[in-house]
Amino acid sequence: MTEIIPLVETKNCTMEFPGVRALDNVNFKLLPGECHALVGENGAGKSTLAKCIIGEYRMTSGDLYICGERINPVSYNVRVSQNKGIAVVHQEFQLMSDMTGIENIFIGHYSTKGPLIDWKKLRNRAEDLMSFLQSNINLNIPVKYLRTAEKQIIQLARAIMFESKVVILDELTAVLQEKEIKNIFRIIKILKEKGIGIIYISHRLNEVFEICDSYTVLCDGRHISSGNVKDVDKNKLISMIIGRELTQVYPHIENTQSELLLEVKGLTSHNNTFKNINLELHKGEVVGIAGLVGAGKTELLNAIFGNHKIKSGEIWIKGKKVNIRCPQDAIKYKIALVPDERKQLGLNMIYNIKENMVLPSLNRFIRLGVFSDHKKEMLAAYEFCEKLKVAYASLWQGVSKLSGGNQQKIVIAKWMLADSEIFLLDEPTRGIDIGAKVEIYKLIDELTKQGKGVIIVSPELEEIIGLSNKVYIMFEGEIKDVIYGENKTQSAIINSMLGVD
């Protein structure tokens, strides 16, 4: 029987940074036509291994083989890996925000006609790519005006523009909704049929079981296990990832009807992204909001927080009608927003942990009406970091150096420090590993036990169902249905999301 030559293989791959061994003798193998899941907690070494494969990092020791050829690490870099047919879609956007979609797709590879760029040819190629991706994105405007999901599709288009042999997808679906994820799976299947190998890095284990053929688990830079997905179940995979059995992912839901905390009546946005929204949130309750991309979920949360203009409607807090014109008003009424883009909107990435923690609460730490009490700020920040079990070196550590899960804890902690009572969580577990997700779930449970109210938006229906007392379904900007109790099932939610009566 002819031996199948791996498209990519690492042998004893070790990657060391000053004081840190990010990869420790890792062996990895990707076969033609295979979708290979690379899983592990944040900091496990997944992205580091990917960067070694594409030549962004030079391995400290070990061997890398591409299509059976041993690679010379001295001359290997990103350009060489691209020439060898390796493409990557990073978790973080690698786009030029002021350039158009077409310019971003073909940057560095423009077709020319004499001394000029052949834009007609590029547009035709772009149309073919968008047709293949089943997307109708406007490629003639700067990408900074596109939605997050549209930017990700442009990154994918750029990755598959050439006849790649290997495509690395690093958390590609973290910013996508169910319909878009299904389209990505369709594309992956086509790529596999062409013999292309896919390295699939994701924290969404349901996706691993739906689309991947094989898996490799990393933990603290070490290779834990590899095998066929069909030979392992979800609980076993989770225990390998976090090093322990996971007895219960979601906290127990208490179905108690307590004091009304927030009421939204007939809320309509200035641009009709949502219309005539009626919603109630009680103390100690988690309310889920589900819907497709463009349904108006994020805009609704931002409107409640004073960050999105409304045309009509009312917001009531504890039985009192309030006027929220800006986020400062919302903060005054003890409303907190954890946005879907934590790095761009939830944190100031040039600030340290302490500075981010106290931002919404600066008025609490003023001495003599003028001066900041830095000692009190430090003690308060330390208390909440310890309470939330944030993994950090010091309060003066930059938040950019934290893992995604710990960054999200900081975003939530700053609002807890501000003594918020209403928490608006927009995809709070996006891009974080299963262990960190469970910590966030426990934190949500703790908030409800304190009598806080939580509204959560998530594309993961299992998460919405597992956390929420009731689920509001949004369809084309309106509340299509409210589901709770035994009717709170995935099939019921999906039908309502799609507008099926």
PDB file of N, CA, C and O in Angstrom, residues 414-442:
ATOM      1  N   LYS A 414     -14.736  45.090  35.549  1.00  0.00           N
ATOM      2  CA  LYS A 414     -14.787  46.555  35.690  1.00  0.00           C
ATOM      3  C   LYS A 414     -16.223  47.028  35.941  1.00  0.00           C
ATOM      4  O   LYS A 414     -16.449  48.018  36.644  1.00  0.00           O
ATOM      5  N   TRP A 415     -17.201  46.288  35.372  1.00  0.00           N
ATOM      6  CA  TRP A 415     -18.601  46.652  35.599  1.00  0.00           C
ATOM      7  C   TRP A 415     -19.091  46.175  36.956  1.00  0.00           C
ATOM      8  O   TRP A 415     -19.946  46.807  37.586  1.00  0.00           O
ATOM      9  N   MET A 416     -18.538  45.055  37.436  1.00  0.00           N
ATOM     10  CA  MET A 416     -18.869  44.614  38.789  1.00  0.00           C
ATOM     11  C   MET A 416     -18.328  45.612  39.803  1.00  0.00           C
ATOM     12  O   MET A 416     -18.990  45.934  40.794  1.00  0.00           O
ATOM     13  N   LEU A 417     -17.125  46.104  39.545  1.00  0.00           N
ATOM     14  CA  LEU A 417     -16.526  47.106  40.416  1.00  0.00           C
ATOM     15  C   LEU A 417     -17.358  48.388  40.434  1.00  0.00           C
ATOM     16  O   LEU A 417     -17.442  49.081  41.458  1.00  0.00           O
ATOM     17  N   ALA A 418     -18.015  48.680  39.314  1.00  0.00           N
ATOM     18  CA  ALA A 418     -18.883  49.863  39.228  1.00  0.00           C
ATOM     19  C   ALA A 418     -20.254  49.614  39.856  1.00  0.00           C
ATOM     20  O   ALA A 418     -21.130  50.484  39.788  1.00  0.00           O
ATOM     21  N   ASP A 419     -20.448  48.413  40.433  1.00  0.00           N
ATOM     22  CA  ASP A 419     -21.699  48.039  41.103  1.00  0.00           C
ATOM     23  C   ASP A 419     -22.893  48.070  40.146  1.00  0.00           C
ATOM     24  O   ASP A 419     -23.989  48.517  40.493  1.00  0.00           O
ATOM     25  N   SER A 420     -22.681  47.594  38.921  1.00  0.00           N
ATOM     26  CA  SER A 420     -23.757  47.549  37.922  1.00  0.00           C
ATOM     27  C   SER A 420     -24.799  46.512  38.332  1.00  0.00           C
ATOM     28  O   SER A 420     -24.495  45.519  39.000  1.00  0.00           O
ATOM     29  N   GLU A 421     -26.038  46.743  37.912  1.00  0.00           N
ATOM     30  CA  GLU A 421     -27.127  45.821  38.231  1.00  0.00           C
ATOM     31  C   GLU A 421     -27.694  45.138  36.990  1.00  0.00           C
ATOM     32  O   GLU A 421     -28.298  44.076  37.101  1.00  0.00           O
ATOM     33  N   ILE A 422     -27.527  45.766  35.839  1.00  0.00           N
ATOM     34  CA  ILE A 422     -28.018  45.201  34.573  1.00  0.00           C
ATOM     35  C   ILE A 422     -26.822  44.976  33.664  1.00  0.00           C
ATOM     36  O   ILE A 422     -26.109  45.922  33.308  1.00  0.00           O
ATOM     37  N   PHE A 423     -26.586  43.723  33.297  1.00  0.00           N
ATOM     38  CA  PHE A 423     -25.433  43.370  32.473  1.00  0.00           C
ATOM     39  C   PHE A 423     -25.904  42.975  31.073  1.00  0.00           C
ATOM     40  O   PHE A 423     -26.673  42.023  30.909  1.00  0.00           O
ATOM     41  N   LEU A 424     -25.445  43.700  30.067  1.00  0.00           N
ATOM     42  CA  LEU A 424     -25.743  43.406  28.674  1.00  0.00           C
ATOM     43  C   LEU A 424     -24.510  42.738  28.072  1.00  0.00           C
ATOM     44  O   LEU A 424     -23.477  43.389  27.865  1.00  0.00           O
ATOM     45  N   LEU A 425     -24.588  41.445  27.820  1.00  0.00           N
ATOM     46  CA  LEU A 425     -23.431  40.665  27.368  1.00  0.00           C
ATOM     47  C   LEU A 425     -23.605  40.276  25.906  1.00  0.00           C
ATOM     48  O   LEU A 425     -24.460  39.468  25.563  1.00  0.00           O
ATOM     49  N   ASP A 426     -22.793  40.859  25.044  1.00  0.00           N
ATOM     50  CA  ASP A 426     -22.857  40.577  23.607  1.00  0.00           C
ATOM     51  C   ASP A 426     -21.747  39.593  23.246  1.00  0.00           C
ATOM     52  O   ASP A 426     -20.572  39.960  23.166  1.00  0.00           O
ATOM     53  N   GLU A 427     -22.122  38.327  23.060  1.00  0.00           N
ATOM     54  CA  GLU A 427     -21.187  37.239  22.746  1.00  0.00           C
ATOM     55  C   GLU A 427     -20.015  37.214  23.737  1.00  0.00           C
ATOM     56  O   GLU A 427     -18.856  37.360  23.354  1.00  0.00           O
ATOM     57  N   PRO A 428     -20.292  37.020  25.019  1.00  0.00           N
ATOM     58  CA  PRO A 428     -19.244  37.113  26.046  1.00  0.00           C
ATOM     59  C   PRO A 428     -18.199  36.008  25.993  1.00  0.00           C
ATOM     60  O   PRO A 428     -17.138  36.145  26.594  1.00  0.00           O
ATOM     61  N   THR A 429     -18.480  34.900  25.280  1.00  0.00           N
ATOM     62  CA  THR A 429     -17.501  33.803  25.233  1.00  0.00           C
ATOM     63  C   THR A 429     -16.867  33.659  23.855  1.00  0.00           C
ATOM     64  O   THR A 429     -16.268  32.639  23.548  1.00  0.00           O
ATOM     65  N   ARG A 430     -16.983  34.694  23.025  1.00  0.00           N
ATOM     66  CA  ARG A 430     -16.389  34.618  21.684  1.00  0.00           C
ATOM     67  C   ARG A 430     -14.871  34.467  21.780  1.00  0.00           C
ATOM     68  O   ARG A 430     -14.178  35.213  22.460  1.00  0.00           O
ATOM     69  N   GLY A 431     -14.348  33.446  21.093  1.00  0.00           N
ATOM     70  CA  GLY A 431     -12.907  33.289  20.960  1.00  0.00           C
ATOM     71  C   GLY A 431     -12.174  32.869  22.219  1.00  0.00           C
ATOM     72  O   GLY A 431     -10.957  33.048  22.310  1.00  0.00           O
ATOM     73  N   ILE A 432     -12.885  32.293  23.211  1.00  0.00           N
ATOM     74  CA  ILE A 432     -12.192  31.818  24.404  1.00  0.00           C
ATOM     75  C   ILE A 432     -12.431  30.318  24.552  1.00  0.00           C
ATOM     76  O   ILE A 432     -13.399  29.768  24.052  1.00  0.00           O
ATOM     77  N   ASP A 433     -11.519  29.658  25.245  1.00  0.00           N
ATOM     78  CA  ASP A 433     -11.546  28.203  25.311  1.00  0.00           C
ATOM     79  C   ASP A 433     -12.606  27.698  26.278  1.00  0.00           C
ATOM     80  O   ASP A 433     -13.215  28.472  27.025  1.00  0.00           O
ATOM     81  N   ILE A 434     -12.830  26.388  26.258  1.00  0.00           N
ATOM     82  CA  ILE A 434     -13.915  25.788  27.028  1.00  0.00           C
ATOM     83  C   ILE A 434     -13.737  26.009  28.525  1.00  0.00           C
ATOM     84  O   ILE A 434     -14.699  26.267  29.255  1.00  0.00           O
ATOM     85  N   GLY A 435     -12.491  25.954  29.012  1.00  0.00           N
ATOM     86  CA  GLY A 435     -12.261  26.184  30.432  1.00  0.00           C
ATOM     87  C   GLY A 435     -12.629  27.605  30.835  1.00  0.00           C
ATOM     88  O   GLY A 435     -13.271  27.827  31.864  1.00  0.00           O
ATOM     89  N   ALA A 436     -12.224  28.582  30.003  1.00  0.00           N
ATOM     90  CA  ALA A 436     -12.551  29.987  30.286  1.00  0.00           C
ATOM     91  C   ALA A 436     -14.050  30.230  30.142  1.00  0.00           C
ATOM     92  O   ALA A 436     -14.632  31.044  30.873  1.00  0.00           O
ATOM     93  N   LYS A 437     -14.689  29.532  29.194  1.00  0.00           N
ATOM     94  CA  LYS A 437     -16.138  29.665  29.038  1.00  0.00           C
ATOM     95  C   LYS A 437     -16.858  29.263  30.316  1.00  0.00           C
ATOM     96  O   LYS A 437     -17.782  29.954  30.766  1.00  0.00           O
ATOM     97  N   VAL A 438     -16.448  28.156  30.887  1.00  0.00           N
ATOM     98  CA  VAL A 438     -17.090  27.671  32.113  1.00  0.00           C
ATOM     99  C   VAL A 438     -16.923  28.697  33.232  1.00  0.00           C
ATOM    100  O   VAL A 438     -17.847  28.922  34.031  1.00  0.00           O
ATOM    101  N   GLU A 439     -15.761  29.343  33.288  1.00  0.00           N
ATOM    102  CA  GLU A 439     -15.540  30.391  34.293  1.00  0.00           C
ATOM    103  C   GLU A 439     -16.504  31.556  34.081  1.00  0.00           C
ATOM    104  O   GLU A 439     -17.033  32.127  35.046  1.00  0.00           O
ATOM    105  N   ILE A 440     -16.733  31.925  32.815  1.00  0.00           N
ATOM    106  CA  ILE A 440     -17.676  33.012  32.508  1.00  0.00           C
ATOM    107  C   ILE A 440     -19.096  32.595  32.893  1.00  0.00           C
ATOM    108  O   ILE A 440     -19.867  33.383  33.444  1.00  0.00           O
ATOM    109  N   TYR A 441     -19.446  31.325  32.613  1.00  0.00           N
ATOM    110  CA  TYR A 441     -20.780  30.832  32.988  1.00  0.00           C
ATOM    111  C   TYR A 441     -20.984  30.909  34.508  1.00  0.00           C
ATOM    112  O   TYR A 441     -22.056  31.298  34.992  1.00  0.00           O
ATOM    113  N   LYS A 442     -19.954  30.522  35.260  1.00  0.00           N
ATOM    114  CA  LYS A 442     -20.037  30.584  36.721  1.00  0.00           C
ATOM    115  C   LYS A 442     -20.195  32.032  37.187  1.00  0.00           C
ATOM    116  O   LYS A 442     -20.914  32.313  38.145  1.00  0.00           O
TER     117      LYS A 442
END
